[in-house]
């Protein structure tokens, strides 16, 4: 997944690389890194996924080419913001056309998902769109005005901490709201905290 590659590996590679190499040399290293990671997962891509995957790939390639031409390492700092922008576009488009991105993911794991969950999953998709907007803003501002250290810490660590907090908070809220337990790993714990309704079915 490209966002995971950028989030976990890219900032550290750029930070270390800019301290040692000139931008053109670093561009080559980054390009090889991303190509290797993409090649390791291309077999799992489906034909319908290619359009969605190619958007961030083209954006990243354009940034790498631009950085090589101007030989300015700061150009490389805009890659996480661009990838989040591509994710924002992908998620937001599903809010207009439907089904929402989160509903699509949910139905891959639970094909029997009730249609009544659609509005909630749409709201969760909108929530992620809001997160992407915030993430784009912070990442771009750090690329423009922040130090390399601050940019690396945010994009390589803090952004993923925020994602983890958001995922955990949404899951707790989902357990509280629906109280529908289907044998998940944490179901026994949350069943005690949020007992299923005794009448009227799922909330």
mmCIF file of C-alpha atoms in Angstrom:
data_model
loop_
_atom_site.group_PDB
_atom_site.id
_atom_site.type_symbol
_atom_site.label_atom_id
_atom_site.label_comp_id
_atom_site.label_asym_id
_atom_site.label_seq_id
_atom_site.Cartn_x
_atom_site.Cartn_y
_atom_site.Cartn_z
ATOM 1 C CA UNK A 1 0.000 0.000 0.000
ATOM 2 C CA UNK A 2 1.619 3.226 -1.171
ATOM 3 C CA UNK A 3 0.494 5.340 1.777
ATOM 4 C CA UNK A 4 2.138 2.863 4.175
ATOM 5 C CA UNK A 5 5.340 2.916 2.137
ATOM 6 C CA UNK A 6 5.467 6.713 2.171
ATOM 7 C CA UNK A 7 4.433 6.988 5.807
ATOM 8 C CA UNK A 8 6.855 4.477 7.279
ATOM 9 C CA UNK A 9 9.876 4.382 4.986
ATOM 10 C CA UNK A 10 9.960 7.454 2.806
ATOM 11 C CA UNK A 11 10.462 10.204 5.453
ATOM 12 C CA UNK A 12 13.314 8.290 7.083
ATOM 13 C CA UNK A 13 14.973 7.666 3.733
ATOM 14 C CA UNK A 14 14.679 11.319 2.727
ATOM 15 C CA UNK A 15 15.919 12.562 6.101
ATOM 16 C CA UNK A 16 18.996 10.345 6.087
ATOM 17 C CA UNK A 17 19.619 10.843 2.383
ATOM 18 C CA UNK A 18 19.557 14.638 2.410
ATOM 19 C CA UNK A 19 22.154 14.669 5.168
ATOM 20 C CA UNK A 20 24.580 12.651 3.039
ATOM 21 C CA UNK A 21 23.777 12.962 -0.670
ATOM 22 C CA UNK A 22 22.834 15.692 -3.082
ATOM 23 C CA UNK A 23 19.161 15.620 -4.189
ATOM 24 C CA UNK A 24 19.773 14.034 -7.613
ATOM 25 C CA UNK A 25 21.514 11.049 -6.038
ATOM 26 C CA UNK A 26 18.778 10.760 -3.433
ATOM 27 C CA UNK A 27 16.095 10.806 -6.140
ATOM 28 C CA UNK A 28 17.657 7.703 -7.657
ATOM 29 C CA UNK A 29 17.648 5.944 -4.295
ATOM 30 C CA UNK A 30 14.051 6.919 -3.552
ATOM 31 C CA UNK A 31 12.955 5.790 -7.002
ATOM 32 C CA UNK A 32 14.588 2.384 -6.574
ATOM 33 C CA UNK A 33 13.059 2.059 -3.092
ATOM 34 C CA UNK A 34 9.524 2.796 -4.273
ATOM 35 C CA UNK A 35 9.851 0.611 -7.365
ATOM 36 C CA UNK A 36 11.062 -2.312 -5.262
ATOM 37 C CA UNK A 37 8.167 -1.953 -2.832
ATOM 38 C CA UNK A 38 5.641 -1.612 -5.646
ATOM 39 C CA UNK A 39 7.076 -4.647 -7.453
ATOM 40 C CA UNK A 40 6.724 -6.734 -4.296
ATOM 41 C CA UNK A 41 2.968 -6.127 -4.179
ATOM 42 C CA UNK A 42 1.936 -5.737 -7.826
ATOM 43 C CA UNK A 43 0.702 -9.336 -8.022
ATOM 44 C CA UNK A 44 -2.007 -8.525 -5.483
ATOM 45 C CA UNK A 45 -3.384 -5.638 -7.553
ATOM 46 C CA UNK A 46 -6.502 -6.211 -9.572
ATOM 47 C CA UNK A 47 -7.263 -4.612 -12.915
ATOM 48 C CA UNK A 48 -9.872 -2.314 -11.378
ATOM 49 C CA UNK A 49 -7.291 -1.117 -8.854
ATOM 50 C CA UNK A 50 -4.814 0.110 -11.459
ATOM 51 C CA UNK A 51 -6.509 3.464 -12.002
ATOM 52 C CA UNK A 52 -6.552 4.212 -8.286
ATOM 53 C CA UNK A 53 -2.967 3.042 -7.810
ATOM 54 C CA UNK A 54 -1.617 4.986 -10.779
ATOM 55 C CA UNK A 55 -2.729 8.383 -9.450
ATOM 56 C CA UNK A 56 -0.283 8.493 -6.505
ATOM 57 C CA UNK A 57 2.369 6.716 -8.583
ATOM 58 C CA UNK A 58 2.229 9.415 -11.266
ATOM 59 C CA UNK A 59 2.267 12.179 -8.637
ATOM 60 C CA UNK A 60 5.289 10.705 -6.889
ATOM 61 C CA UNK A 61 7.085 10.196 -10.209
ATOM 62 C CA UNK A 62 6.428 13.829 -11.158
ATOM 63 C CA UNK A 63 7.884 15.035 -7.853
ATOM 64 C CA UNK A 64 10.980 12.863 -8.257
ATOM 65 C CA UNK A 65 11.568 14.144 -11.780
ATOM 66 C CA UNK A 66 11.085 17.736 -10.609
ATOM 67 C CA UNK A 67 13.521 17.258 -7.731
ATOM 68 C CA UNK A 68 16.105 15.794 -10.098
ATOM 69 C CA UNK A 69 15.731 18.670 -12.574
ATOM 70 C CA UNK A 70 16.081 21.485 -10.043
ATOM 71 C CA UNK A 71 18.385 19.463 -7.753
ATOM 72 C CA UNK A 72 16.467 20.710 -4.712
ATOM 73 C CA UNK A 73 15.780 18.242 -1.928
ATOM 74 C CA UNK A 74 12.899 20.271 -0.528
ATOM 75 C CA UNK A 75 10.780 19.201 -3.503
ATOM 76 C CA UNK A 76 10.919 15.653 -2.141
ATOM 77 C CA UNK A 77 9.187 16.798 1.032
ATOM 78 C CA UNK A 78 5.889 17.293 -0.803
ATOM 79 C CA UNK A 79 5.411 13.597 -1.615
ATOM 80 C CA UNK A 80 3.415 12.688 1.545
ATOM 81 C CA UNK A 81 1.070 15.645 1.007
ATOM 82 C CA UNK A 82 0.519 14.621 -2.623
ATOM 83 C CA UNK A 83 -0.177 10.998 -1.705
ATOM 84 C CA UNK A 84 -2.681 12.125 0.927
ATOM 85 C CA UNK A 85 -4.219 14.361 -1.723
ATOM 86 C CA UNK A 86 -4.677 11.358 -3.995
ATOM 87 C CA UNK A 87 -6.305 9.461 -1.128
ATOM 88 C CA UNK A 88 -8.576 12.421 -0.432
ATOM 89 C CA UNK A 89 -9.724 12.486 -4.047
ATOM 90 C CA UNK A 90 -10.306 8.730 -4.056
ATOM 91 C CA UNK A 91 -12.344 8.764 -0.844
ATOM 92 C CA UNK A 92 -14.278 11.924 -1.715
ATOM 93 C CA UNK A 93 -15.308 10.603 -5.130
ATOM 94 C CA UNK A 94 -17.052 7.664 -3.483
ATOM 95 C CA UNK A 95 -19.104 10.063 -1.362
ATOM 96 C CA UNK A 96 -20.521 11.479 -4.561
ATOM 97 C CA UNK A 97 -21.072 8.271 -6.499
ATOM 98 C CA UNK A 98 -21.353 5.613 -3.795
ATOM 99 C CA UNK A 99 -20.886 3.187 -2.261
ATOM 100 C CA UNK A 100 -18.494 4.930 0.099
ATOM 101 C CA UNK A 101 -14.881 3.782 0.275
ATOM 102 C CA UNK A 102 -15.231 2.430 3.821
ATOM 103 C CA UNK A 103 -18.390 0.528 2.885
ATOM 104 C CA UNK A 104 -16.537 -1.041 -0.036
ATOM 105 C CA UNK A 105 -13.740 -2.172 2.274
ATOM 106 C CA UNK A 106 -16.231 -3.418 4.873
ATOM 107 C CA UNK A 107 -18.126 -5.523 2.336
ATOM 108 C CA UNK A 108 -14.918 -7.238 1.272
ATOM 109 C CA UNK A 109 -14.729 -8.709 4.782
ATOM 110 C CA UNK A 110 -18.452 -8.899 5.507
ATOM 111 C CA UNK A 111 -20.465 -9.430 2.290
ATOM 112 C CA UNK A 112 -23.621 -9.834 4.376
ATOM 113 C CA UNK A 113 -23.316 -6.289 5.777
ATOM 114 C CA UNK A 114 -26.708 -4.700 6.386
ATOM 115 C CA UNK A 115 -27.707 -1.909 4.000
ATOM 116 C CA UNK A 116 -28.710 0.143 7.052
ATOM 117 C CA UNK A 117 -25.012 0.520 7.913
ATOM 118 C CA UNK A 118 -24.427 2.491 4.702
ATOM 119 C CA UNK A 119 -25.036 5.989 6.181
ATOM 120 C CA UNK A 120 -22.668 5.305 9.080
ATOM 121 C CA UNK A 121 -19.928 4.017 6.780
ATOM 122 C CA UNK A 122 -20.443 7.049 4.584
ATOM 123 C CA UNK A 123 -19.908 9.274 7.632
ATOM 124 C CA UNK A 124 -16.706 7.386 8.471
ATOM 125 C CA UNK A 125 -15.491 7.936 4.906
ATOM 126 C CA UNK A 126 -16.201 11.657 5.304
ATOM 127 C CA UNK A 127 -14.277 11.606 8.587
ATOM 128 C CA UNK A 128 -11.235 10.203 6.801
ATOM 129 C CA UNK A 129 -11.561 12.881 4.145
ATOM 130 C CA UNK A 130 -11.340 15.444 6.933
ATOM 131 C CA UNK A 131 -8.261 13.718 8.319
ATOM 132 C CA UNK A 132 -6.586 13.749 4.914
ATOM 133 C CA UNK A 133 -7.246 17.487 4.592
ATOM 134 C CA UNK A 134 -5.639 18.128 7.986
ATOM 135 C CA UNK A 135 -2.733 15.828 7.160
ATOM 136 C CA UNK A 136 -2.151 17.518 3.802
ATOM 137 C CA UNK A 137 -2.147 20.946 5.443
ATOM 138 C CA UNK A 138 0.327 20.029 8.187
ATOM 139 C CA UNK A 139 2.622 18.084 5.864
ATOM 140 C CA UNK A 140 2.678 20.843 3.239
ATOM 141 C CA UNK A 141 3.333 23.565 5.827
ATOM 142 C CA UNK A 142 6.218 21.571 7.269
ATOM 143 C CA UNK A 143 7.604 21.031 3.766
ATOM 144 C CA UNK A 144 7.450 24.771 3.110
ATOM 145 C CA UNK A 145 8.439 26.277 6.443
ATOM 146 C CA UNK A 146 9.476 23.524 8.860
ATOM 147 C CA UNK A 147 12.810 21.912 9.558
ATOM 148 C CA UNK A 148 13.754 18.592 7.988
ATOM 149 C CA UNK A 149 13.656 17.012 11.445
ATOM 150 C CA UNK A 150 10.115 18.244 12.167
ATOM 151 C CA UNK A 151 8.903 17.093 8.743
ATOM 152 C CA UNK A 152 10.446 13.639 9.255
ATOM 153 C CA UNK A 153 9.019 13.173 12.747
ATOM 154 C CA UNK A 154 5.516 14.192 11.705
ATOM 155 C CA UNK A 155 5.289 12.218 8.463
ATOM 156 C CA UNK A 156 7.198 9.186 9.712
ATOM 157 C CA UNK A 157 5.786 8.906 13.249
ATOM 158 C CA UNK A 158 3.154 11.388 14.401
ATOM 159 C CA UNK A 159 0.866 11.034 11.378
ATOM 160 C CA UNK A 160 0.663 7.298 11.978
ATOM 161 C CA UNK A 161 0.070 7.781 15.689
ATOM 162 C CA UNK A 162 -2.895 9.992 14.763
ATOM 163 C CA UNK A 163 -4.160 7.349 12.339
ATOM 164 C CA UNK A 164 -3.960 4.731 15.093
ATOM 165 C CA UNK A 165 -5.856 6.956 17.521
ATOM 166 C CA UNK A 166 -8.540 7.652 14.923
ATOM 167 C CA UNK A 167 -8.922 3.954 14.078
ATOM 168 C CA UNK A 168 -9.166 3.009 17.751
ATOM 169 C CA UNK A 169 -11.671 5.752 18.563
ATOM 170 C CA UNK A 170 -13.889 4.827 15.609
ATOM 171 C CA UNK A 171 -13.827 1.182 16.601
ATOM 172 C CA UNK A 172 -14.840 1.907 20.186
ATOM 173 C CA UNK A 173 -17.647 4.165 18.960
ATOM 174 C CA UNK A 174 -18.800 1.472 16.515
ATOM 175 C CA UNK A 175 -18.955 -1.102 19.308
ATOM 176 C CA UNK A 176 -20.931 1.313 21.489
ATOM 177 C CA UNK A 177 -23.363 2.283 18.748
ATOM 178 C CA UNK A 178 -24.143 -1.077 17.113
ATOM 179 C CA UNK A 179 -23.195 -3.643 19.782
ATOM 180 C CA UNK A 180 -23.093 -6.295 17.105
ATOM 181 C CA UNK A 181 -20.578 -9.022 17.931
ATOM 182 C CA UNK A 182 -19.464 -11.495 15.271
ATOM 183 C CA UNK A 183 -16.564 -13.328 16.868
ATOM 184 C CA UNK A 184 -13.901 -10.650 16.574
ATOM 185 C CA UNK A 185 -10.775 -10.781 18.716
ATOM 186 C CA UNK A 186 -11.913 -7.910 20.944
ATOM 187 C CA UNK A 187 -15.595 -8.865 20.997
ATOM 188 C CA UNK A 188 -15.477 -10.563 24.454
ATOM 189 C CA UNK A 189 -13.974 -7.430 25.999
ATOM 190 C CA UNK A 190 -16.405 -4.984 24.424
ATOM 191 C CA UNK A 191 -19.378 -7.282 25.022
ATOM 192 C CA UNK A 192 -18.798 -6.773 28.736
ATOM 193 C CA UNK A 193 -18.417 -3.015 28.383
ATOM 194 C CA UNK A 194 -21.230 -2.534 25.853
ATOM 195 C CA UNK A 195 -23.719 -5.415 26.302
ATOM 196 C CA UNK A 196 -25.915 -6.165 23.272
ATOM 197 C CA UNK A 197 -29.478 -4.838 23.481
ATOM 198 C CA UNK A 198 -31.980 -7.247 24.955
ATOM 199 C CA UNK A 199 -34.778 -6.206 22.629
ATOM 200 C CA UNK A 200 -35.215 -4.471 19.320
ATOM 201 C CA UNK A 201 -32.127 -5.927 17.618
ATOM 202 C CA UNK A 202 -28.961 -4.032 16.739
ATOM 203 C CA UNK A 203 -28.988 -0.324 17.321
#
